[in-house]
Short mmCIF file of C-alpha atoms (C1' of nucleotides) in Angstrom, two decimals:
data_model
loop_
_atom_site.label_atom_id
_atom_site.label_comp_id
_atom_site.label_asym_id
_atom_site.label_seq_id
_atom_site.Cartn_x
_atom_site.Cartn_y
_atom_site.Cartn_z
CA LYS A 1 -68.73 8.95 146.40
CA GLU A 2 -65.40 7.68 145.06
CA VAL A 3 -64.36 7.32 148.62
CA MET A 4 -67.40 5.24 149.44
CA ALA A 5 -66.73 3.01 146.44
CA ALA A 6 -63.06 2.58 147.65
CA THR A 7 -64.11 1.43 151.03
CA VAL A 8 -66.46 -0.94 149.49
CA LEU A 9 -63.83 -2.45 147.43
CA THR A 10 -61.59 -2.74 150.40
CA SER A 11 -64.29 -4.52 152.49
CA LEU A 12 -64.89 -6.71 149.36
CA SER A 13 -61.44 -7.76 149.27
CA THR A 14 -61.40 -8.83 152.80
CA SER A 15 -64.92 -10.40 152.92
CA PRO A 16 -64.90 -14.09 153.20
CA LEU A 17 -67.70 -14.22 150.66
CA ILE A 18 -65.37 -13.57 147.96
CA LEU A 19 -62.06 -14.87 149.15
CA ASN A 20 -61.85 -16.99 146.04
CA SER A 21 -62.67 -14.08 143.66
CA ALA A 22 -60.44 -11.47 142.44
CA VAL A 23 -61.49 -8.07 142.57
CA TYR A 24 -60.22 -5.86 139.86
CA PHE A 25 -60.59 -2.23 139.36
CA VAL A 26 -60.35 -1.09 135.79
CA HIS A 27 -59.52 2.51 135.04
CA PRO A 28 -62.18 4.36 133.28
CA GLU A 29 -61.63 3.75 129.72
CA PRO A 30 -61.93 6.10 126.86
CA ALA A 31 -65.27 6.02 125.23
CA SER A 32 -63.76 4.49 122.05
CA LYS A 33 -62.96 1.30 123.78
CA THR A 34 -65.34 -1.63 123.73
CA TRP A 35 -65.93 -3.91 126.43
CA LYS A 36 -63.82 -6.50 124.74
CA GLU A 37 -60.84 -4.36 124.83
CA VAL A 38 -61.50 -3.48 128.42
CA LEU A 39 -61.56 -6.99 129.20
CA SER A 40 -58.31 -7.84 127.57
CA THR A 41 -56.59 -5.14 129.32
CA SER A 42 -57.97 -6.23 132.59
CA TYR A 43 -56.67 -9.62 132.05
CA SER A 44 -53.20 -8.40 131.04
CA SER A 45 -52.98 -6.19 134.02
CA SER A 46 -54.33 -8.65 136.36
CA THR A 47 -51.28 -10.81 136.63
CA SER A 48 -49.94 -8.61 139.46
CA GLY A 49 -52.79 -9.55 141.53
CA ASN A 50 -53.19 -6.24 143.08
CA TRP A 51 -55.79 -3.69 141.99
CA SER A 52 -55.50 -0.06 141.87
CA TRP A 53 -57.73 2.93 142.31
CA ASP A 54 -58.17 5.95 140.13
CA ALA A 55 -60.92 8.39 140.79
CA SER A 56 -60.48 10.38 137.66
CA ASP A 57 -63.38 11.08 135.38
CA GLN A 58 -64.13 9.81 131.98
CA SER A 59 -66.99 8.33 130.37
CA VAL A 60 -67.84 4.64 129.96
CA PRO A 61 -67.11 2.13 127.15
CA SER A 62 -69.24 -0.27 125.58
CA THR A 63 -70.98 0.06 122.22
CA PRO A 64 -74.30 -1.58 123.23
CA SER A 65 -74.89 -0.07 126.43
CA PRO A 66 -77.11 2.58 127.33
CA PRO A 67 -75.73 6.11 127.92
CA LEU A 68 -73.96 6.64 131.17
CA SER A 69 -73.10 9.78 132.71
CA LYS A 70 -69.54 11.15 132.97
CA ASP A 71 -67.51 10.50 135.95
CA SER A 72 -68.64 7.04 136.17
CA THR A 73 -66.42 4.37 137.14
CA HIS A 74 -66.42 0.70 136.61
CA PHE A 75 -65.08 -2.26 138.51
CA MET A 76 -64.64 -5.79 137.30
CA PHE A 77 -64.22 -8.80 139.30
CA GLU A 78 -63.56 -12.15 137.91
CA ASP A 79 -64.96 -15.37 138.80
CA PRO A 80 -63.33 -17.71 139.11
CA ILE A 81 -59.94 -16.38 139.72
CA PRO A 82 -57.31 -17.61 137.14
CA ARG A 83 -55.34 -18.96 140.01
CA LYS A 84 -51.87 -20.23 139.07
CA ARG A 85 -52.89 -21.73 135.84
CA LYS A 86 -51.17 -19.81 133.11
CA LYS A 87 -53.18 -19.71 130.09
CA ASN A 88 -56.83 -20.49 129.48
CA PHE A 89 -59.32 -18.17 130.80
CA LYS A 90 -61.84 -20.68 129.68
CA ASN A 91 -65.43 -19.99 130.68
CA THR A 92 -64.77 -17.25 133.03
CA GLY A 93 -67.45 -14.85 133.92
CA THR A 94 -66.72 -11.31 134.47
CA VAL A 95 -68.80 -8.73 135.96
CA GLY A 96 -68.34 -5.14 135.37
CA VAL A 97 -70.15 -2.59 137.40
CA CYS A 98 -70.67 0.89 136.20
CA TYR A 99 -71.96 3.58 138.37
CA GLY A 100 -72.22 7.25 138.02
CA GLY A 101 -74.95 9.97 138.15
CA GLY A 102 -77.01 8.06 140.42
CA GLN A 103 -77.22 5.02 138.16
CA ILE A 104 -75.75 1.60 138.52
CA ASN A 105 -75.37 -0.49 135.43
CA ILE A 106 -74.01 -4.01 135.70
CA HIS A 107 -72.39 -5.90 132.78
CA PHE A 108 -72.14 -9.66 133.02
CA LEU A 109 -69.73 -11.00 130.52
CA HIS A 110 -69.39 -14.58 129.69
CA THR A 111 -65.99 -14.90 128.19
CA TYR A 112 -64.14 -17.82 126.91
CA SER A 113 -61.21 -18.44 124.57
CA ASP A 114 -60.79 -20.75 121.74
CA TYR A 115 -57.51 -22.24 120.77
CA SER A 116 -58.74 -24.70 118.30
CA ASP A 117 -57.34 -22.80 115.22
CA GLY A 118 -54.01 -21.87 116.37
CA GLU A 119 -54.46 -18.43 117.41
CA GLU A 120 -56.59 -17.57 120.36
CA ASP A 121 -59.94 -16.40 119.55
CA PHE A 122 -61.62 -14.33 122.19
CA TYR A 123 -65.44 -14.47 122.48
CA TYR A 124 -67.70 -12.93 124.95
CA SER A 125 -71.33 -12.38 125.39
CA GLU A 126 -72.59 -9.44 127.30
CA ILE A 127 -75.59 -9.10 129.51
CA GLU A 128 -76.71 -6.05 131.09
CA VAL A 129 -78.90 -5.54 134.02
CA ASN A 130 -80.05 -2.63 135.99
CA MET A 131 -80.49 -2.59 139.65
CA ASP A 132 -84.21 -3.33 139.81
CA SER A 133 -84.16 -6.35 137.64
CA LEU A 134 -81.08 -7.57 139.67
CA THR A 135 -82.65 -7.23 143.04
CA GLU A 136 -85.95 -8.70 141.63
CA GLY A 137 -84.27 -11.75 140.26
CA LEU A 138 -82.34 -12.40 143.41
CA SER A 139 -85.22 -11.99 145.81
CA SER A 140 -87.23 -14.67 143.82
CA LEU A 141 -84.60 -17.31 144.47
CA THR A 142 -83.14 -16.42 147.94
CA PRO A 143 -83.84 -19.18 150.41
CA THR A 144 -86.17 -16.96 152.24
CA SER A 145 -89.16 -18.75 150.57
CA PRO A 146 -88.34 -22.49 150.77
CA THR A 147 -90.72 -23.50 148.00
CA THR A 148 -89.05 -21.79 145.11
CA ALA A 149 -86.27 -23.61 143.44
CA GLY A 150 -86.77 -21.99 140.08
CA PRO A 151 -83.92 -21.31 137.74
CA PRO A 152 -82.49 -17.95 137.58
CA PRO A 153 -85.36 -15.83 136.06
CA ILE A 154 -83.22 -13.50 134.35
CA PHE A 155 -81.29 -15.31 131.65
CA PRO A 156 -79.14 -18.42 131.00
CA PRO A 157 -75.63 -17.95 130.14
CA PRO A 158 -75.52 -17.78 126.32
CA LEU A 159 -72.86 -19.75 124.64
CA SER A 160 -72.62 -19.05 120.97
CA ASP A 161 -69.91 -19.13 118.48
CA VAL A 162 -70.27 -15.64 117.71
CA SER A 163 -69.91 -12.79 120.06
CA ARG A 164 -73.17 -11.30 120.89
CA SER A 165 -74.77 -9.17 123.38
CA GLU A 166 -77.93 -9.58 125.23
CA TYR A 167 -79.63 -6.81 126.67
CA VAL A 168 -81.94 -7.39 129.66
CA GLY A 169 -83.51 -4.57 131.46
CA VAL A 170 -82.58 -0.92 131.15
CA ASN A 171 -82.10 2.07 133.15
CA GLY A 172 -84.10 1.74 136.32
CA SER A 173 -85.83 4.30 138.48
CA GLN A 174 -83.43 7.03 139.18
CA SER A 175 -84.59 7.45 142.74
CA HIS A 176 -84.26 3.87 143.66
CA THR A 177 -80.80 3.50 142.30
CA SER A 178 -79.56 6.77 143.86
CA SER A 179 -80.85 5.63 147.25
CA LEU A 180 -79.05 2.35 146.76
CA LEU A 181 -76.01 4.18 145.83
CA SER A 182 -76.00 6.48 149.04
CA GLN A 183 -76.99 3.68 151.32
CA SER A 184 -75.23 0.42 150.75
CA LEU A 185 -73.06 -0.27 147.88
CA ASP A 186 -72.03 -3.27 149.65
CA ASP A 187 -75.48 -4.88 149.01
CA VAL A 188 -75.01 -4.09 145.49
CA PHE A 189 -71.77 -5.89 145.28
CA VAL A 190 -73.03 -8.89 147.38
CA HIS A 191 -75.90 -9.26 144.95
CA VAL A 192 -73.76 -8.95 141.95
CA LEU A 193 -71.41 -11.74 143.42
CA THR A 194 -74.34 -14.06 144.06
CA LEU A 195 -75.63 -13.54 140.68
CA SER A 196 -72.37 -14.09 139.13
CA HIS A 197 -72.09 -17.46 140.77
CA LEU A 198 -75.41 -18.26 139.40
CA LEU A 199 -74.61 -17.13 136.04
CA PHE A 200 -71.15 -18.66 135.83
CA PRO A 201 -71.18 -21.82 137.78
CA ARG A 202 -68.05 -23.72 138.52
CA LYS A 203 -67.26 -26.14 135.75
CA PRO A 204 -67.04 -29.57 137.07
CA ARG A 205 -63.66 -30.65 135.57
CA GLY A 206 -64.03 -34.40 136.07
CA GLU A 207 -66.29 -35.07 133.23
CA ALA A 208 -63.89 -35.64 130.29
CA LYS A 209 -62.83 -39.40 130.29
CA LYS A 210 -59.09 -38.98 129.46
CA CYS A 211 -56.90 -41.82 128.48
CA ARG A 212 -56.08 -42.81 131.97
CA LYS A 213 -59.68 -43.10 133.15
CA VAL A 214 -60.70 -44.93 129.94
CA TYR A 215 -57.97 -47.57 129.72
CA GLY A 216 -56.82 -47.70 133.31
CA MET A 217 -53.44 -47.88 134.62
CA GLU A 218 -52.93 -51.57 133.41
CA LYS A 219 -53.20 -50.81 129.83
CA ARG A 220 -50.90 -47.76 129.89
CA ASP A 221 -49.51 -48.57 126.52
CA MET A 222 -52.90 -47.81 125.05
CA TRP A 223 -52.71 -44.34 126.18
CA CYS A 224 -52.03 -41.49 123.79
CA THR A 225 -48.37 -40.28 124.04
CA ALA A 226 -49.33 -37.09 125.76
CA CYS A 227 -51.02 -38.92 128.51
CA ARG A 228 -48.11 -41.18 128.88
CA TRP A 229 -45.81 -38.34 129.24
CA LYS A 230 -48.17 -36.79 131.73
CA LYS A 231 -48.95 -33.89 129.23
CA ALA A 232 -52.27 -32.60 128.13
CA CYS A 233 -54.34 -35.25 126.65
CA GLN A 234 -54.58 -35.07 122.76
CA ARG A 235 -56.85 -37.95 122.13
CA PHE A 236 -59.72 -36.59 124.29
CA THR A 237 -59.86 -32.94 124.10
CA ASP A 238 -62.70 -31.42 125.94
"C1'" DA B 1 -58.01 -40.09 148.45
"C1'" DT B 2 -57.55 -39.31 142.72
"C1'" DT B 3 -56.84 -37.15 138.37
"C1'" DG B 4 -55.04 -33.92 134.70
"C1'" DC B 5 -51.02 -31.84 133.59
"C1'" DC B 6 -47.17 -27.94 133.75
"C1'" DG B 7 -42.59 -27.25 134.42
"C1'" DG B 8 -38.54 -29.05 134.01
"C1'" DG B 9 -35.01 -32.71 134.01
"C1'" DC B 10 -32.67 -36.30 131.55
"C1'" DT B 11 -30.98 -38.87 127.47
"C1'" DA C 1 -36.16 -34.47 119.45
"C1'" DG C 2 -38.23 -38.25 122.71
"C1'" DC C 3 -39.06 -39.86 127.48
"C1'" DC C 4 -40.15 -39.40 132.30
"C1'" DC C 5 -41.48 -37.51 136.86
"C1'" DG C 6 -42.25 -34.07 141.05
"C1'" DG C 7 -45.55 -31.43 142.39
"C1'" DC C 8 -49.58 -28.97 142.34
"C1'" DA C 9 -54.41 -27.54 141.21
"C1'" DA C 10 -58.95 -29.16 141.31
"C1'" DT C 11 -61.92 -32.35 142.61
#
DNA sequence: ATTGCCGGGCT
DNA sequence: AGCCCGGCAAT
């Protein structure tokens, strides 16, 4: 089983579908850790850009998640990739996949950081889905039926000032998930990817109206100093 | 093509 | 410190 997951990861990393997404494998964390901690460690270890594989056992983190069996493992892939930009992981969606004991649980984490008060505050909201609701939600909006253009039926990305967790759907039918496990983990990951794009759409960057756009090149002397020095605008912060 | 701005240079 | 710009990510 671990071998299969490894091959899935490999094929994922070469798949054109996710060329712009980073695929991270996170070592199974001790049960004491929360998803928040797992996330931060994955960030700090993601700078190298390569991912590692460890098939050791261990249980699964997360306080608000349902019990998962031992020897489960979870991957996380991030969307979008932080690219070259150093700091802000603003509004990145992270997807964690836990599987083990014939069960697949997927955590969608909407994470964002807040630098407004000096120190970085790390917020996240967690959403959890099982395979049944995942495939259901996807099938209802895949372009197979041209009439449906409905919004994601599962959930909107919550954005609150307090970290909170939302819990959508629980442990699915054991037989179904196990057949999925033994058959095509690839489909699972493709679904997860698609859903992650739906949940965490690309932020259109342009809608900010900085000094340059507001005053124009002619009235450069009206810009804020930061804009004149080509630094991050301080008058119009997003 | 344009825009926001990081990194680094110069005074 | 203040000031400026090359270059690049993102669009």
